[in-house]
mmCIF file of C-alpha atoms in Angstrom:
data_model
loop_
_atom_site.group_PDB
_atom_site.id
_atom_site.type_symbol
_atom_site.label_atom_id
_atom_site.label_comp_id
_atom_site.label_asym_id
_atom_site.label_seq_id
_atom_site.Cartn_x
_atom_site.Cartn_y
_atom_site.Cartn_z
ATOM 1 C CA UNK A 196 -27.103 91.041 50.221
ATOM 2 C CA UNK A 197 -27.338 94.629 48.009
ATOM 3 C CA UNK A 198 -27.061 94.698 44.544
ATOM 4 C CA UNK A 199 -23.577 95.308 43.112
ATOM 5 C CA UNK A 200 -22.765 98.837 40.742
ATOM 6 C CA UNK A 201 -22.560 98.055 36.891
ATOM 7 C CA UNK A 202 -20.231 99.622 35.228
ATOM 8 C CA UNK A 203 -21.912 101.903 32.049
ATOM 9 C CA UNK A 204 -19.150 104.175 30.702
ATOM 10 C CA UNK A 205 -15.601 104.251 30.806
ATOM 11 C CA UNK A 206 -13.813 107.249 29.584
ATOM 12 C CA UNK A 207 -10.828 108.675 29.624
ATOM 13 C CA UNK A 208 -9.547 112.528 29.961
ATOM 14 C CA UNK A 209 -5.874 112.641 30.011
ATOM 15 C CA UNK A 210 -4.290 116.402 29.066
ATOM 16 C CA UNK A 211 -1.123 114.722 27.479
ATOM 17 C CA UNK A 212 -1.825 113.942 23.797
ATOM 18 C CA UNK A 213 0.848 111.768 23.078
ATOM 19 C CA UNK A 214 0.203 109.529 26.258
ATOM 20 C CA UNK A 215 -3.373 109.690 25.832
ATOM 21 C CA UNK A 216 -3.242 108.387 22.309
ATOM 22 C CA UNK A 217 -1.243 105.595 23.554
ATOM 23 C CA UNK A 218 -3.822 104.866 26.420
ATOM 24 C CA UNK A 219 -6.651 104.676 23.896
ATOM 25 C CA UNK A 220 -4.560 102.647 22.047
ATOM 26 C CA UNK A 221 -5.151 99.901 24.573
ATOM 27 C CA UNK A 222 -9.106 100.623 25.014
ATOM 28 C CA UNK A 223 -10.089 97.734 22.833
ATOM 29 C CA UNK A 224 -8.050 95.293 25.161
ATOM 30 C CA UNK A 225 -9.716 97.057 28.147
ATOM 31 C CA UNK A 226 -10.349 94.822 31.478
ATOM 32 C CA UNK A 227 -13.049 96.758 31.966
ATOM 33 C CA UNK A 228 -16.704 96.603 29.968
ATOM 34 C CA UNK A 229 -20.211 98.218 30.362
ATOM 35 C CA UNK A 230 -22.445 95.680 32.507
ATOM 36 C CA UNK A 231 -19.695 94.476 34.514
ATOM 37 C CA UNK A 232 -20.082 94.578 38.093
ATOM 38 C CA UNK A 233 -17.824 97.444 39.764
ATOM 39 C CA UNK A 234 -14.700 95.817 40.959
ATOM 40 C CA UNK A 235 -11.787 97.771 42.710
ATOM 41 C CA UNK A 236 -9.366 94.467 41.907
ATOM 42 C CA UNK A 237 -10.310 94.801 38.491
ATOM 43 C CA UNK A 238 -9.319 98.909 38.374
ATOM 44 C CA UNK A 239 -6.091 98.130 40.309
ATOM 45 C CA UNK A 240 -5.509 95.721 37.026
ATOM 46 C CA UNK A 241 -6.384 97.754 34.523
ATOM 47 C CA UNK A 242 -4.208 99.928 35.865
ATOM 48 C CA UNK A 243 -1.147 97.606 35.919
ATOM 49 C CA UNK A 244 -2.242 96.904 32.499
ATOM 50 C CA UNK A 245 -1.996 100.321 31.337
ATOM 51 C CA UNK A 246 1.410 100.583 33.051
ATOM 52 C CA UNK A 247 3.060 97.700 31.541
ATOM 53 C CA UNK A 248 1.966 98.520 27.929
ATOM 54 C CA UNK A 249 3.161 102.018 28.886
ATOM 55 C CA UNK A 250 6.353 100.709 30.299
ATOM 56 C CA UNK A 251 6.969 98.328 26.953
ATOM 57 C CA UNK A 252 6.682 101.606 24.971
ATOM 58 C CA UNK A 253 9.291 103.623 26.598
ATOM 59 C CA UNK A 254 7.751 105.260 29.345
ATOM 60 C CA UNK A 255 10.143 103.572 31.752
ATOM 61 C CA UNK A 256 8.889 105.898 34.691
ATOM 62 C CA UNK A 257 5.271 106.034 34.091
ATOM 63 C CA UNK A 258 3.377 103.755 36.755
ATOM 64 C CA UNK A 259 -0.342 102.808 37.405
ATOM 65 C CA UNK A 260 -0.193 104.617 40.132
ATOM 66 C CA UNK A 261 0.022 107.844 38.125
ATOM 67 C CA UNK A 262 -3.618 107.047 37.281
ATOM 68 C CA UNK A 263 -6.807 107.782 39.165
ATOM 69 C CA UNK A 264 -10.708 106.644 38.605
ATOM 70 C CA UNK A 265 -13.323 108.758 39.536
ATOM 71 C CA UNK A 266 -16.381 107.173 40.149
ATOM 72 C CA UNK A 267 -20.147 108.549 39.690
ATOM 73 C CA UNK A 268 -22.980 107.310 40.893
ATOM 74 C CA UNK A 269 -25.044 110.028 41.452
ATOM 75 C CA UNK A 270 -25.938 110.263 37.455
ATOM 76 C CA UNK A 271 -28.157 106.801 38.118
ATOM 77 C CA UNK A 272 -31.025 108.075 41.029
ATOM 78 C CA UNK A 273 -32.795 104.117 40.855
ATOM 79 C CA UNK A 274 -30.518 102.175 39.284
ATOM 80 C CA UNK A 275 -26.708 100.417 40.731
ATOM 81 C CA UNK A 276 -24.820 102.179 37.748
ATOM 82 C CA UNK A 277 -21.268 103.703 37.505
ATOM 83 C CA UNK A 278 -19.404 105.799 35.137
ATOM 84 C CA UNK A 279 -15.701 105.628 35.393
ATOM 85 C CA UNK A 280 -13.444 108.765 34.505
ATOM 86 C CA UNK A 281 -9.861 107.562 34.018
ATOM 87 C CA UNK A 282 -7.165 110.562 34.879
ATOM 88 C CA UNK A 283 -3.497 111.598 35.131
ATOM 89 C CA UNK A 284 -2.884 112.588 38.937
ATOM 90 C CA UNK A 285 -2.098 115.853 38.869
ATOM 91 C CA UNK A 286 2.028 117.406 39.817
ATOM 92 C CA UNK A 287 3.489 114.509 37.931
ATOM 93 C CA UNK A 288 7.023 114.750 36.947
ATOM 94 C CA UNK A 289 7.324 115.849 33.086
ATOM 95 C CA UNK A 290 10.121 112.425 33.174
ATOM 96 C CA UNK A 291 6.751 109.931 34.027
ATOM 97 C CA UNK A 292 4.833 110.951 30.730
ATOM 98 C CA UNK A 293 7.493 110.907 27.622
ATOM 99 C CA UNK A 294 9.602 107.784 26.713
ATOM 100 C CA UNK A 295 12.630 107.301 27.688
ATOM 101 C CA UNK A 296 15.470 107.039 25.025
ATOM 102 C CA UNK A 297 18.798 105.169 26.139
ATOM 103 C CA UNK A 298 21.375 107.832 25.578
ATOM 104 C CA UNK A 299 24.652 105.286 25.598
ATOM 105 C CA UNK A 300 25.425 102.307 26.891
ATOM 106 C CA UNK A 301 28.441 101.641 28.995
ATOM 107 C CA UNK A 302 29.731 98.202 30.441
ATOM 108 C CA UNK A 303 32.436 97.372 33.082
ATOM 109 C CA UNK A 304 32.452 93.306 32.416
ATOM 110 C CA UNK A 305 34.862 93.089 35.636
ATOM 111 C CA UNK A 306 34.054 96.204 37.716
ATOM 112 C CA UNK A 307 34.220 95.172 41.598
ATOM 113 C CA UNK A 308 32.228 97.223 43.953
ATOM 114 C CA UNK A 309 35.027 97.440 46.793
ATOM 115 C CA UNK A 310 36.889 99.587 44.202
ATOM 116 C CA UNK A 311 34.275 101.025 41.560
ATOM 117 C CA UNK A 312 35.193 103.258 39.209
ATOM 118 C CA UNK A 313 38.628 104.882 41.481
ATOM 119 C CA UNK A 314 41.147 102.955 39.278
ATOM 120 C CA UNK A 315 41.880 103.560 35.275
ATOM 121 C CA UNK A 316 40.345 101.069 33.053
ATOM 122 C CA UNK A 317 40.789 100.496 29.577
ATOM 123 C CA UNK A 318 38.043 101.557 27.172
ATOM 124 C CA UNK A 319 37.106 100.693 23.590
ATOM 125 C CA UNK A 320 33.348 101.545 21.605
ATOM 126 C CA UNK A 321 32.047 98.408 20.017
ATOM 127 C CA UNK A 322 29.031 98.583 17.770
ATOM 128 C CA UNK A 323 27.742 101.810 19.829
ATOM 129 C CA UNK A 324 28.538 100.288 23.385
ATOM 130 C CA UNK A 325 31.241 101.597 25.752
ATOM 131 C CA UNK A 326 33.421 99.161 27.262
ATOM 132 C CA UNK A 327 35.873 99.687 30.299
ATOM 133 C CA UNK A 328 37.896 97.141 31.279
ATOM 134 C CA UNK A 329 41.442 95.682 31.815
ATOM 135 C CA UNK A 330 42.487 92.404 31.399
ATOM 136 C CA UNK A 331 38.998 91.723 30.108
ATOM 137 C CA UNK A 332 37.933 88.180 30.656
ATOM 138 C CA UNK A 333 35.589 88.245 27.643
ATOM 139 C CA UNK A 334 36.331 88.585 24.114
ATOM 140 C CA UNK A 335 34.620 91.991 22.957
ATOM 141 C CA UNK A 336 32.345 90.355 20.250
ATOM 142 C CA UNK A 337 31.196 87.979 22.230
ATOM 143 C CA UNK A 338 30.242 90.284 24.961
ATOM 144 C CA UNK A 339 28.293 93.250 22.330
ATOM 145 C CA UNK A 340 26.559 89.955 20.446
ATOM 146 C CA UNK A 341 24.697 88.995 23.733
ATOM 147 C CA UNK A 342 23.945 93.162 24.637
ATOM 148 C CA UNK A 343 20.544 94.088 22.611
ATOM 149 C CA UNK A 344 20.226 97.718 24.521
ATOM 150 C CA UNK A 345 21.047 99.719 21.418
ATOM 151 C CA UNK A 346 22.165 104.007 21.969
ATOM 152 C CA UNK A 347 19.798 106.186 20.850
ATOM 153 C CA UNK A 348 16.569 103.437 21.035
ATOM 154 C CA UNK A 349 13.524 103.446 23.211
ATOM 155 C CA UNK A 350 14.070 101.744 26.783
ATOM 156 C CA UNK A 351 12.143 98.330 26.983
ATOM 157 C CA UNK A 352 11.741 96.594 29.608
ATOM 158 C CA UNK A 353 12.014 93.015 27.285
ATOM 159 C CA UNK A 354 15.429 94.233 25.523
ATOM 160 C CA UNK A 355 17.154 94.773 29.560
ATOM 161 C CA UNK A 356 15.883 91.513 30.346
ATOM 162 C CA UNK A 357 17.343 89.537 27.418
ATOM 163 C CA UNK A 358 20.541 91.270 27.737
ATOM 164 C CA UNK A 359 21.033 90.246 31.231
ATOM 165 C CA UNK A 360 19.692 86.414 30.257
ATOM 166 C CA UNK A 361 21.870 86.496 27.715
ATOM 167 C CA UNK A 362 24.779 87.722 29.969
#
């Protein structure tokens, strides 16, 4: 059996300043540590890591997969050493490395998909959030009480969820 690569450095170069400062933001939480044995499981988790912390911040298109390790070896000539270069991919799409701010929020309590959005609907702004609908089913407070998506706030993942719980 041969003798697994230790990890010895982990660093980062990411061009983006604001998303790099959020990355190394996370460094002290990392999954990764000098002396532990080179794991591609552990990178692929790391990575989800990243993206998920990322994702909780706003960046609501970001995903690991926009980041890439690179390897060396060649640095250690008798020892089973790595250092690890964490990078943005290159080409990415400007949306994938800013937050994401929800511009408004619209809700259709009784829309129907066999006739969308063809027929007039009634509309009234509650608290921020749009609502179109006739003969609603719902009384209006109710319905903006349970909706925690607030205009002009950072999209997180958490606040979707509970709204849709909630609904």
């Amino acid at each position: 059996v041969r003798r697994a690569y230790q990890v010895d450095s982990l660093h980062m170069q990411i061009v983006d300043t604001s998303l790099s400062r959020r990355i190394s933001l996370l460094q002290p939480n990392t999954l990764i540590r000098k002396g532990d044995l080179f794991s591609l499981d552990k990178l692929k988790e790391e990575r989800q890591r990243i993206e998920t912390a990322l994702r909780d911040s706003g960046y609501y298109f970001f995903s690991g997969n926009n980041l890439v390790y690179f390897a060396d070896t060649v640095s250690f000539t008798n020892e089973k050493k790595v250092n690890l270069l964490l990078k943005l991919k290159n080409d990415l799409p400007s949306q994938n490395l800013k937050p994401q701010t929800i511009s408004t929020v619209n809700v259709y309590p009784n829309y129907q998909l066999n006739i969308g959005r063809r027929r007039q609907m009634d509309s009234t702004q509650l608290k921020g959030i749009n609502l179109y609908c006739t003969e609603c089913p719902l009384k209006l407070n109710t319905l903006t009480e349970a909706i925690v998506v607030d205009p002009g706030t950072i999209y997180q993942p958490s606040t979707h969820r509970k709204t849709l719980e909630r609904l």
